[in-house]
Amino acid sequence: MERKYTSEVDGSSGEVKVQGWVRDKRDLGSIMFLVLADRTGEIQITVKEDEVGEEIMDRAESLNRESVISVTGKVEENEQAPGGSEIHPDSLDVLSESEKPLPMDPRGKQDASLSTRLDNRFMDLRNSKRRAIFEVRNAACSGARGWFEENGFMEVHTPKITVSGTEGGAEVFPIIYYEKEAFLVQSAQLYKQLMQAAGAEKVYEITPQWRAEKSRTPRHLTESFSVDMEMSFIEDQEDVMEVQEKVVKAMVEEIKDSASDALDELDIDLKVPELPLKRLTYDEALEIAGEKGEEIQWGEDINIKAMRNIAEKLEEKGHDFYFIKRWPVGERAFYYRPDPEDGKYTQTFDLNYRSWELSSGGQRIHDLDLLKKRIEEQGMDPSEMKFYLDAFRYGMPPHGGFGMGLDRFVASILDIENIKEAVLFPRTPDRLQP
Ligand code: AMO
């Protein structure tokens, strides 16, 4: 008999076969209630001694919670059963026995710390609320991918092992590459730019990236995932921002279309953003932060407290997603283009959701001499980046792009405080397994 998901079973299903985990068990002597859970939901299995005989009764009695079972039986309506129906088994087979005690309660009835949950993530993810987060994440990726494909972008897969950092600073992970030192990439940055020299014009990638972050915050991972995009023949950063906002809107729409049950399960009322998104300049953002009592020195990054103040003001006006653009040159990586009219600023932006920075992007430098100068100004050595710089010598079009943190996108729109919840098996300074 073909297996059915519990969500497909109702009072009219007749004889069915279901398979899953014993999520709960109540033993009343001559009658036993099992809750069988699969990826779609749960159904009650009602085992009555006078219906099933001794062998099945004994097997049901000896079951530990979370064992994997296969049950065939007749479905009957029962208003008292969760979901309104129950299965009376003809057969009950144990496919895999679970040990006891369990390392944690996947039902969430007994509190477990985030750390215990992550240590036992395979079991934590059996909880439907936890899994709902990853259904949203899946829909977010589909939404982005769908938009890029419909709009002529090509999905690429760039190398993840490299010879140099991309984002400046010392936050790289060295690896042993035979007798040489190499690094895990901090972003797809250099290679998506090389694809512009290659004439691909419009590329995207959903990719892991690694940063040896020193600080332990609820918004930083050492391994994160980024939705990266790069395109050629742009006028300025505004062309990139238009793509960025359309991608974000498509992601939200796809989540609402294909993961609405997950949103309900997580009790999230997600609004599709109206375009164009609000655009603040860096200077305006500093002003708002100042009005709210958080002074930021011009040229410095906007700290989390200031971001909260800015987000609060924008939320009052109905802007959840918004841009902060025209960042000071000292605040941005070497490849971003300084504003030709005022070199103190760059042609860059961040996209934020409330107080979360989701992405950075902008127009790139495509002039080789200026690029070398900026690399040197940031204390890096251009000779170590020959493979990258060579691509600017033989015809590099004006180009730009963005990198949007997928983990942050998911955490922020679902109102999750700690980014680790939005990652299957998070990597942080303190966590390398499971
Ligand atoms: P940036 O360094 O701002 O820009 O990173 C882009 C986005 O990636 C996410 N992100 C992270 N998420 C979690 N943990 C981290 N440690 C982490 N680091 C980055 C954030 C961030 O906004 N190459 C440029 C992008 C571009 O211009 O195309 C870059 O990497 O959401």
Tab-separated table of C-alpha atoms and ligand atoms in Angstrom:
chain	number	residue	atom	x	y	z
A	1	MET	CA	0.000	0.000	0.000
A	2	GLU	CA	1.284	3.486	-0.855
A	3	ARG	CA	2.263	5.651	2.090
A	4	LYS	CA	0.164	8.751	2.788
A	5	TYR	CA	1.212	11.906	4.612
A	6	THR	CA	-0.814	12.594	7.739
A	7	SER	CA	-2.030	15.846	6.152
A	8	GLU	CA	-3.668	13.799	3.378
A	9	VAL	CA	-5.652	11.643	5.791
A	10	ASP	CA	-9.204	12.468	6.854
A	11	GLY	CA	-12.385	10.684	7.916
A	12	SER	CA	-13.130	9.628	4.329
A	13	SER	CA	-9.717	8.071	3.611
A	14	GLY	CA	-10.713	4.474	4.418
A	15	GLU	CA	-7.720	2.127	4.753
A	16	VAL	CA	-4.332	3.955	4.836
A	17	LYS	CA	-0.655	3.476	5.517
A	18	VAL	CA	1.213	6.198	7.433
A	19	GLN	CA	4.810	6.348	8.610
A	20	GLY	CA	6.568	8.650	11.043
A	21	TRP	CA	7.745	9.275	14.583
A	22	VAL	CA	5.885	8.444	17.818
A	23	ARG	CA	5.623	12.004	19.065
A	24	ASP	CA	3.444	11.148	22.033
A	25	LYS	CA	2.049	8.147	23.819
A	26	ARG	CA	-0.726	7.838	26.366
A	27	ASP	CA	-1.299	4.430	27.887
A	28	LEU	CA	-4.693	3.868	29.552
A	29	GLY	CA	-4.336	0.113	30.007
A	30	SER	CA	-6.656	-1.509	27.520
A	31	ILE	CA	-6.464	1.465	25.165
A	32	MET	CA	-3.478	3.419	23.993
A	33	PHE	CA	-3.231	6.681	22.069
A	34	LEU	CA	-0.161	7.274	19.939
A	35	VAL	CA	0.534	10.495	18.093
A	36	LEU	CA	2.316	9.771	14.817
A	37	ALA	CA	4.147	12.778	13.326
A	38	ASP	CA	5.557	13.189	9.831
A	39	ARG	CA	6.821	16.273	7.998
A	40	THR	CA	3.284	17.423	7.238
A	41	GLY	CA	1.597	17.082	10.626
A	42	GLU	CA	0.275	14.574	13.142
A	43	ILE	CA	-2.439	11.962	13.462
A	44	GLN	CA	-3.736	9.934	16.385
A	45	ILE	CA	-3.368	6.149	16.310
A	46	THR	CA	-5.881	4.545	18.641
A	47	VAL	CA	-4.797	1.077	19.735
A	48	LYS	CA	-7.525	-0.893	21.512
A	49	GLU	CA	-6.715	-4.276	22.989
A	50	ASP	CA	-10.053	-5.772	21.911
A	51	GLU	CA	-9.468	-4.644	18.301
A	52	VAL	CA	-5.786	-5.371	17.660
A	53	GLY	CA	-4.896	-8.486	19.597
A	54	GLU	CA	-2.030	-9.105	21.965
A	55	GLU	CA	0.943	-8.841	19.595
A	56	ILE	CA	0.220	-5.300	18.358
A	57	MET	CA	-0.814	-4.218	21.848
A	58	ASP	CA	2.518	-5.434	23.287
A	59	ARG	CA	4.443	-3.741	20.503
A	60	ALA	CA	2.627	-0.444	21.092
A	61	GLU	CA	3.178	-0.703	24.838
A	62	SER	CA	6.926	-1.181	24.457
A	63	LEU	CA	7.348	1.763	22.063
A	64	ASN	CA	9.606	4.579	23.178
A	65	ARG	CA	8.692	8.086	22.132
A	66	GLU	CA	10.330	9.192	18.831
A	67	SER	CA	10.651	5.628	17.511
A	68	VAL	CA	9.864	5.423	13.791
A	69	ILE	CA	6.813	3.301	12.987
A	70	SER	CA	4.740	2.214	10.033
A	71	VAL	CA	1.015	1.790	10.572
A	72	THR	CA	-1.767	0.545	8.310
A	73	GLY	CA	-5.341	0.808	9.428
A	74	LYS	CA	-8.773	2.224	8.978
A	75	VAL	CA	-9.441	5.933	9.474
A	76	GLU	CA	-12.443	6.880	11.548
A	77	GLU	CA	-13.817	10.254	12.406
A	78	ASN	CA	-13.475	11.193	16.054
A	79	GLU	CA	-14.219	14.721	17.164
A	80	GLN	CA	-12.076	14.275	20.248
A	81	ALA	CA	-8.979	13.315	18.285
A	82	PRO	CA	-6.664	16.172	17.260
A	83	GLY	CA	-7.503	16.903	13.590
A	84	GLY	CA	-10.878	15.149	13.889
A	85	SER	CA	-9.865	11.634	12.841
A	86	GLU	CA	-7.878	8.666	14.083
A	87	ILE	CA	-6.440	5.461	12.710
A	88	HIS	CA	-7.380	2.043	14.114
A	89	PRO	CA	-4.381	-0.105	13.200
A	90	ASP	CA	-4.377	-3.499	11.461
A	91	SER	CA	-0.597	-3.568	11.554
A	92	LEU	CA	2.060	-1.621	13.469
A	93	ASP	CA	5.730	-2.145	12.618
A	94	VAL	CA	8.736	-0.571	14.287
A	95	LEU	CA	11.179	0.680	11.613
A	96	SER	CA	13.669	2.209	14.046
A	97	GLU	CA	13.589	2.166	17.807
A	98	SER	CA	14.443	5.316	19.729
A	99	GLU	CA	16.528	5.207	22.878
A	100	LYS	CA	15.358	6.826	26.059
A	101	PRO	CA	15.610	9.242	27.735
A	102	LEU	CA	15.504	11.694	24.827
A	103	PRO	CA	18.224	14.380	24.768
A	104	MET	CA	15.468	17.009	24.527
A	105	ASP	CA	11.726	17.226	24.052
A	106	PRO	CA	10.933	17.844	20.384
A	107	ARG	CA	7.378	18.844	21.294
A	108	GLY	CA	8.784	21.876	23.106
A	109	LYS	CA	6.677	21.114	26.188
A	110	GLN	CA	9.797	21.002	28.332
A	111	ASP	CA	11.953	24.078	27.869
A	112	ALA	CA	15.447	23.559	26.499
A	113	SER	CA	18.091	26.261	26.118
A	114	LEU	CA	19.096	27.349	22.608
A	115	SER	CA	22.452	25.720	23.188
A	116	THR	CA	20.894	22.324	24.101
A	117	ARG	CA	18.565	22.611	21.146
A	118	LEU	CA	21.438	23.308	18.753
A	119	ASP	CA	23.501	20.464	20.246
A	120	ASN	CA	20.590	18.170	19.367
A	121	ARG	CA	19.517	20.020	16.252
A	122	PHE	CA	18.266	16.904	14.388
A	123	MET	CA	15.711	16.446	17.133
A	124	ASP	CA	14.992	20.143	17.592
A	125	LEU	CA	14.071	20.330	13.900
A	126	ARG	CA	11.399	17.661	14.375
A	127	ASN	CA	9.374	20.433	15.973
A	128	SER	CA	7.073	21.904	13.338
A	129	LYS	CA	7.650	25.492	14.488
A	130	ARG	CA	11.375	25.124	13.955
A	131	ARG	CA	10.861	23.503	10.586
A	132	ALA	CA	8.535	26.312	9.534
A	133	ILE	CA	11.528	28.682	9.631
A	134	PHE	CA	13.226	26.600	6.951
A	135	GLU	CA	10.092	26.441	4.826
A	136	VAL	CA	10.189	30.247	4.844
A	137	ARG	CA	13.899	30.164	4.006
A	138	ASN	CA	13.240	27.763	1.129
A	139	ALA	CA	10.517	30.064	-0.247
A	140	ALA	CA	12.822	33.086	0.133
A	141	CYS	CA	15.443	31.360	-2.058
A	142	SER	CA	12.827	30.320	-4.621
A	143	GLY	CA	11.519	33.880	-4.760
A	144	ALA	CA	14.981	35.325	-5.379
A	145	ARG	CA	15.943	32.624	-7.866
A	146	GLY	CA	12.625	32.997	-9.708
A	147	TRP	CA	13.077	36.746	-10.065
A	148	PHE	CA	16.658	36.469	-11.307
A	149	GLU	CA	15.742	33.778	-13.832
A	150	GLU	CA	12.784	35.766	-15.169
A	151	ASN	CA	14.981	38.814	-15.561
A	152	GLY	CA	17.845	37.322	-17.532
A	153	PHE	CA	20.371	36.676	-14.749
A	154	MET	CA	22.560	33.570	-14.906
A	155	GLU	CA	23.202	31.496	-11.785
A	156	VAL	CA	26.942	30.990	-11.262
A	157	HIS	CA	29.076	29.032	-8.816
A	158	THR	CA	32.291	30.841	-7.981
A	159	PRO	CA	35.266	29.358	-6.084
A	160	LYS	CA	35.085	29.169	-2.328
A	161	ILE	CA	38.825	28.665	-1.824
A	162	THR	CA	40.947	31.678	-2.660
A	163	VAL	CA	44.309	33.358	-2.122
A	164	SER	CA	43.199	36.650	-0.566
A	165	GLY	CA	40.565	38.355	1.545
A	166	THR	CA	37.897	40.398	-0.193
A	167	GLU	CA	36.292	42.549	2.423
A	168	GLY	CA	39.387	44.039	4.058
A	169	GLY	CA	40.360	43.410	7.668
A	170	ALA	CA	41.770	40.259	9.139
A	171	GLU	CA	38.534	38.325	9.313
A	172	VAL	CA	39.561	35.447	7.066
A	173	PHE	CA	39.840	31.736	7.737
A	174	PRO	CA	43.167	30.354	6.542
A	175	ILE	CA	43.221	26.763	5.353
A	176	ILE	CA	46.076	24.435	4.534
A	177	TYR	CA	46.124	23.948	0.774
A	178	TYR	CA	48.833	21.354	0.180
A	179	GLU	CA	52.033	23.213	1.085
A	180	LYS	CA	50.483	26.674	0.677
A	181	GLU	CA	48.171	28.842	2.731
A	182	ALA	CA	44.784	29.621	1.202
A	183	PHE	CA	41.563	31.139	2.554
A	184	LEU	CA	37.838	30.501	2.575
A	185	VAL	CA	36.138	33.313	0.647
A	186	GLN	CA	34.599	36.152	2.646
A	187	SER	CA	32.170	36.807	-0.212
A	188	ALA	CA	31.702	36.097	-3.904
A	189	GLN	CA	32.779	39.697	-4.538
A	190	LEU	CA	35.929	39.335	-6.639
A	191	TYR	CA	34.626	36.506	-8.766
A	192	LYS	CA	31.255	38.052	-9.531
A	193	GLN	CA	33.239	41.083	-10.725
A	194	LEU	CA	35.481	38.838	-12.831
A	195	MET	CA	32.280	37.577	-14.473
A	196	GLN	CA	31.635	41.163	-15.596
A	197	ALA	CA	35.023	41.220	-17.321
A	198	ALA	CA	33.991	37.862	-18.795
A	199	GLY	CA	31.011	39.530	-20.455
A	200	ALA	CA	28.303	37.636	-18.527
A	201	GLU	CA	26.676	41.003	-17.613
A	202	LYS	CA	24.005	39.674	-15.207
A	203	VAL	CA	24.936	36.971	-12.696
A	204	TYR	CA	23.683	35.789	-9.333
A	205	GLU	CA	24.691	33.220	-6.762
A	206	ILE	CA	23.242	31.940	-3.498
A	207	THR	CA	26.404	31.081	-1.684
A	208	PRO	CA	28.084	30.371	1.628
A	209	GLN	CA	30.715	32.831	2.826
A	210	TRP	CA	33.027	32.772	5.804
A	211	ARG	CA	34.198	35.487	8.166
A	212	ALA	CA	36.361	34.976	11.218
A	213	GLU	CA	34.179	37.381	13.203
A	214	LYS	CA	35.745	38.349	16.490
A	215	SER	CA	32.613	39.575	18.153
A	216	ARG	CA	29.916	37.229	19.354
A	217	THR	CA	26.598	38.873	18.555
A	218	PRO	CA	23.100	37.521	17.875
A	219	ARG	CA	23.446	38.808	14.296
A	220	HIS	CA	26.793	37.342	13.241
A	221	LEU	CA	27.808	33.895	12.061
A	222	THR	CA	31.194	32.657	10.919
A	223	GLU	CA	29.506	30.818	8.051
A	224	SER	CA	26.655	32.742	6.484
A	225	PHE	CA	24.741	32.550	3.224
A	226	SER	CA	24.430	35.388	0.780
A	227	VAL	CA	22.210	36.166	-2.183
A	228	ASP	CA	24.789	37.833	-4.416
A	229	MET	CA	24.182	39.702	-7.659
A	230	GLU	CA	26.341	41.641	-10.109
A	231	MET	CA	25.407	43.416	-13.348
A	232	SER	CA	27.149	45.472	-16.049
A	233	PHE	CA	26.459	48.697	-17.943
A	234	ILE	CA	24.747	50.457	-15.055
A	235	GLU	CA	24.372	54.235	-14.881
A	236	ASP	CA	24.945	54.352	-11.139
A	237	GLN	CA	24.035	52.603	-7.848
A	238	GLU	CA	20.349	53.429	-8.362
A	239	ASP	CA	20.157	50.682	-11.047
A	240	VAL	CA	21.419	48.184	-8.469
A	241	MET	CA	19.008	49.422	-5.799
A	242	GLU	CA	16.099	48.903	-8.187
A	243	VAL	CA	17.104	45.276	-8.657
A	244	GLN	CA	17.646	44.861	-4.918
A	245	GLU	CA	14.178	46.096	-4.009
A	246	LYS	CA	12.489	43.998	-6.694
A	247	VAL	CA	14.300	40.878	-5.504
A	248	VAL	CA	13.264	41.507	-1.915
A	249	LYS	CA	9.662	42.057	-2.940
A	250	ALA	CA	9.695	38.821	-4.980
A	251	MET	CA	11.101	36.952	-1.973
A	252	VAL	CA	8.354	38.247	0.311
A	253	GLU	CA	5.669	37.473	-2.286
A	254	GLU	CA	6.911	33.913	-2.737
A	255	ILE	CA	6.971	33.387	1.038
A	256	LYS	CA	3.396	34.601	1.304
A	257	ASP	CA	2.346	32.407	-1.647
A	258	SER	CA	4.074	29.152	-0.886
A	259	ALA	CA	4.878	29.293	2.837
A	260	SER	CA	1.742	30.875	4.245
A	261	ASP	CA	1.129	27.877	6.555
A	262	ALA	CA	4.635	28.332	7.948
A	263	LEU	CA	3.964	32.040	8.530
A	264	ASP	CA	0.732	31.123	10.353
A	265	GLU	CA	2.555	28.549	12.447
A	266	LEU	CA	5.088	31.234	13.406
A	267	ASP	CA	2.344	33.829	13.893
A	268	ILE	CA	3.961	36.325	11.519
A	269	ASP	CA	1.987	38.868	9.551
A	270	LEU	CA	4.384	39.712	6.741
A	271	LYS	CA	3.653	42.703	4.531
A	272	VAL	CA	4.681	42.898	0.881
A	273	PRO	CA	6.772	46.084	0.623
A	274	GLU	CA	5.579	48.877	-1.629
A	275	LEU	CA	8.170	50.022	-4.160
A	276	PRO	CA	10.133	52.192	-4.418
A	277	LEU	CA	11.482	51.619	-0.919
A	278	LYS	CA	12.347	54.581	1.247
A	279	ARG	CA	15.858	55.887	0.548
A	280	LEU	CA	17.704	57.701	3.342
A	281	THR	CA	21.183	59.104	2.909
A	282	TYR	CA	23.830	58.255	5.466
A	283	ASP	CA	23.788	61.901	6.567
A	284	GLU	CA	20.004	61.827	7.058
A	285	ALA	CA	20.311	58.580	9.015
A	286	LEU	CA	22.850	60.218	11.347
A	287	GLU	CA	20.495	63.145	11.849
A	288	ILE	CA	17.634	60.854	12.877
A	289	ALA	CA	19.918	58.946	15.236
A	290	GLY	CA	21.055	62.286	16.721
A	291	GLU	CA	17.469	63.510	17.217
A	292	LYS	CA	16.894	60.366	19.234
A	293	GLY	CA	19.977	60.960	21.368
A	294	GLU	CA	22.514	58.667	19.667
A	295	GLU	CA	25.300	60.830	18.256
A	296	ILE	CA	27.433	59.148	15.587
A	297	GLN	CA	30.629	60.804	14.395
A	298	TRP	CA	30.499	61.450	10.649
A	299	GLY	CA	32.455	58.669	8.960
A	300	GLU	CA	31.711	56.003	11.553
A	301	ASP	CA	29.512	52.961	11.113
A	302	ILE	CA	25.950	53.223	12.414
A	303	ASN	CA	25.855	51.221	15.628
A	304	ILE	CA	23.017	48.940	16.657
A	305	LYS	CA	21.522	51.436	19.096
A	306	ALA	CA	21.345	54.105	16.410
A	307	MET	CA	19.928	51.565	13.959
A	308	ARG	CA	17.152	50.802	16.430
A	309	ASN	CA	16.352	54.506	16.692
A	310	ILE	CA	16.318	54.976	12.933
A	311	ALA	CA	14.191	51.842	12.461
A	312	GLU	CA	11.683	53.053	15.047
A	313	LYS	CA	11.217	56.368	13.247
A	314	LEU	CA	10.812	54.673	9.852
A	315	GLU	CA	8.454	52.007	11.187
A	316	GLU	CA	6.164	54.765	12.458
A	317	LYS	CA	5.876	55.839	8.816
A	318	GLY	CA	5.253	52.278	7.603
A	319	HIS	CA	8.750	51.584	6.229
A	320	ASP	CA	10.014	48.160	7.321
A	321	PHE	CA	12.477	47.761	4.454
A	322	TYR	CA	14.538	50.876	3.634
A	323	PHE	CA	17.865	51.877	2.137
A	324	ILE	CA	20.689	53.922	3.643
A	325	LYS	CA	22.829	55.210	0.775
A	326	ARG	CA	25.865	57.435	0.105
A	327	TRP	CA	28.174	56.006	2.763
A	328	PRO	CA	31.490	57.721	3.607
A	329	VAL	CA	34.444	56.374	1.711
A	330	GLY	CA	36.279	55.251	4.849
A	331	GLU	CA	33.395	53.008	5.827
A	332	ARG	CA	33.361	50.920	2.659
A	333	ALA	CA	35.500	48.175	1.125
A	334	PHE	CA	38.070	49.078	-1.554
A	335	TYR	CA	36.009	48.033	-4.585
A	336	TYR	CA	33.137	50.512	-4.060
A	337	ARG	CA	33.221	53.573	-6.290
A	338	PRO	CA	33.773	56.958	-4.650
A	339	ASP	CA	31.214	59.531	-5.771
A	340	PRO	CA	32.858	61.347	-8.743
A	341	GLU	CA	31.241	64.611	-7.563
A	342	ASP	CA	32.274	64.355	-3.924
A	343	GLY	CA	34.998	61.846	-3.101
A	344	LYS	CA	34.087	61.853	0.625
A	345	TYR	CA	31.119	59.651	-0.266
A	346	THR	CA	30.697	56.367	-2.127
A	347	GLN	CA	28.077	55.166	-4.572
A	348	THR	CA	26.875	52.578	-2.092
A	349	PHE	CA	23.871	51.506	-0.090
A	350	ASP	CA	22.720	49.154	2.626
A	351	LEU	CA	19.270	47.590	2.610
A	352	ASN	CA	17.784	47.269	6.097
A	353	TYR	CA	14.773	45.553	7.583
A	354	ARG	CA	13.847	47.411	10.749
A	355	SER	CA	17.104	47.523	12.722
A	356	TRP	CA	18.792	44.702	10.749
A	357	GLU	CA	21.334	45.397	8.029
A	358	LEU	CA	20.437	42.902	5.317
A	359	SER	CA	22.642	43.811	2.405
A	360	SER	CA	25.382	46.036	1.069
A	361	GLY	CA	25.844	47.031	-2.513
A	362	GLY	CA	26.673	49.755	-4.954
A	363	GLN	CA	28.604	50.702	-8.025
A	364	ARG	CA	32.164	49.344	-8.280
A	365	ILE	CA	35.354	51.015	-9.332
A	366	HIS	CA	36.104	49.900	-12.907
A	367	ASP	CA	39.161	52.115	-13.387
A	368	LEU	CA	42.345	50.126	-12.684
A	369	ASP	CA	44.482	52.981	-11.301
A	370	LEU	CA	41.805	54.135	-8.904
A	371	LEU	CA	41.209	50.551	-7.803
A	372	LYS	CA	44.907	50.017	-7.029
A	373	LYS	CA	44.985	53.284	-5.095
A	374	ARG	CA	41.982	52.251	-2.985
A	375	ILE	CA	43.493	48.822	-2.306
A	376	GLU	CA	46.677	50.480	-1.041
A	377	GLU	CA	44.732	53.008	1.050
A	378	GLN	CA	43.108	50.098	2.826
A	379	GLY	CA	46.487	48.629	3.714
A	380	MET	CA	46.268	45.766	1.240
A	381	ASP	CA	48.859	44.742	-1.339
A	382	PRO	CA	47.721	45.014	-4.998
A	383	SER	CA	50.401	42.539	-6.093
A	384	GLU	CA	48.588	39.810	-4.152
A	385	MET	CA	45.456	40.496	-6.180
A	386	LYS	CA	46.922	40.255	-9.656
A	387	PHE	CA	44.385	37.664	-10.766
A	388	TYR	CA	41.623	40.175	-9.952
A	389	LEU	CA	43.294	43.335	-11.188
A	390	ASP	CA	44.229	41.820	-14.555
A	391	ALA	CA	40.517	41.666	-15.354
A	392	PHE	CA	40.415	45.475	-15.297
A	393	ARG	CA	43.133	45.844	-17.957
A	394	TYR	CA	41.345	44.601	-21.047
A	395	GLY	CA	37.903	46.189	-21.026
A	396	MET	CA	35.814	46.209	-17.846
A	397	PRO	CA	32.311	47.690	-18.152
A	398	PRO	CA	30.804	49.929	-15.455
A	399	HIS	CA	29.143	47.528	-13.059
A	400	GLY	CA	27.627	47.047	-9.628
A	401	GLY	CA	25.807	44.586	-7.419
A	402	PHE	CA	24.854	43.596	-3.926
A	403	GLY	CA	25.254	40.833	-1.359
A	404	MET	CA	22.267	40.132	0.867
A	405	GLY	CA	22.578	37.951	3.962
A	406	LEU	CA	19.971	35.200	3.643
A	407	ASP	CA	20.219	34.191	7.295
A	408	ARG	CA	19.630	37.771	8.380
A	409	PHE	CA	16.758	38.170	5.936
A	410	VAL	CA	14.984	35.130	7.391
A	411	ALA	CA	15.701	36.010	11.022
A	412	SER	CA	14.588	39.625	10.649
A	413	ILE	CA	11.301	39.071	8.819
A	414	LEU	CA	10.352	36.321	11.268
A	415	ASP	CA	11.185	38.487	14.273
A	416	ILE	CA	13.791	35.994	15.443
A	417	GLU	CA	16.252	37.540	17.856
A	418	ASN	CA	19.161	35.178	17.372
A	419	ILE	CA	20.322	34.527	13.807
A	420	LYS	CA	21.349	30.979	14.790
A	421	GLU	CA	17.665	29.998	14.774
A	422	ALA	CA	17.509	30.766	11.045
A	423	VAL	CA	20.383	28.412	10.165
A	424	LEU	CA	20.170	24.621	10.168
A	425	PHE	CA	23.566	23.968	11.724
A	426	PRO	CA	25.027	27.353	12.682
A	427	ARG	CA	28.734	28.086	12.798
A	428	THR	CA	29.915	30.664	15.321
A	429	PRO	CA	33.180	31.249	17.207
A	430	ASP	CA	31.910	28.788	19.835
A	431	ARG	CA	30.134	26.264	17.663
A	432	LEU	CA	31.623	23.971	15.053
A	433	GLN	CA	29.321	20.975	15.477
A	434	PRO	CA	26.901	19.371	14.855
B	1	AMO	P1	28.932	42.936	3.465
B	1	AMO	O1	30.237	42.665	4.101
B	1	AMO	O2	28.166	44.102	3.968
B	1	AMO	O3	29.102	43.158	1.894
B	1	AMO	O4	28.041	41.648	3.567
B	1	AMO	C1	26.810	41.582	2.891
B	1	AMO	C2	25.739	41.011	3.782
B	1	AMO	O5	26.082	39.682	4.170
B	1	AMO	C3	25.617	39.444	5.483
B	1	AMO	N1	26.737	39.107	6.371
B	1	AMO	C4	26.629	38.334	7.457
B	1	AMO	N2	25.603	37.689	7.996
B	1	AMO	C5	25.814	36.992	9.127
B	1	AMO	N3	27.011	36.894	9.725
B	1	AMO	C6	28.091	37.534	9.228
B	1	AMO	N4	29.273	37.420	9.822
B	1	AMO	C7	27.926	38.296	8.036
B	1	AMO	N5	28.743	39.035	7.267
B	1	AMO	C8	28.002	39.522	6.262
B	1	AMO	C9	24.920	40.702	5.972
B	1	AMO	C10	25.553	41.766	5.098
B	1	AMO	O6	24.725	42.893	4.926
B	1	AMO	N6	30.718	42.003	-1.114
B	1	AMO	C11	29.814	42.842	-0.384
B	1	AMO	C12	28.442	42.904	-0.979
B	1	AMO	C13	28.377	43.610	-2.329
B	1	AMO	O7	28.719	44.810	-2.400
B	1	AMO	O8	28.001	42.970	-3.310
B	1	AMO	C14	29.739	42.307	1.056
B	1	AMO	O9	30.101	41.212	1.343
B	1	AMO	O10	23.533	40.590	5.736
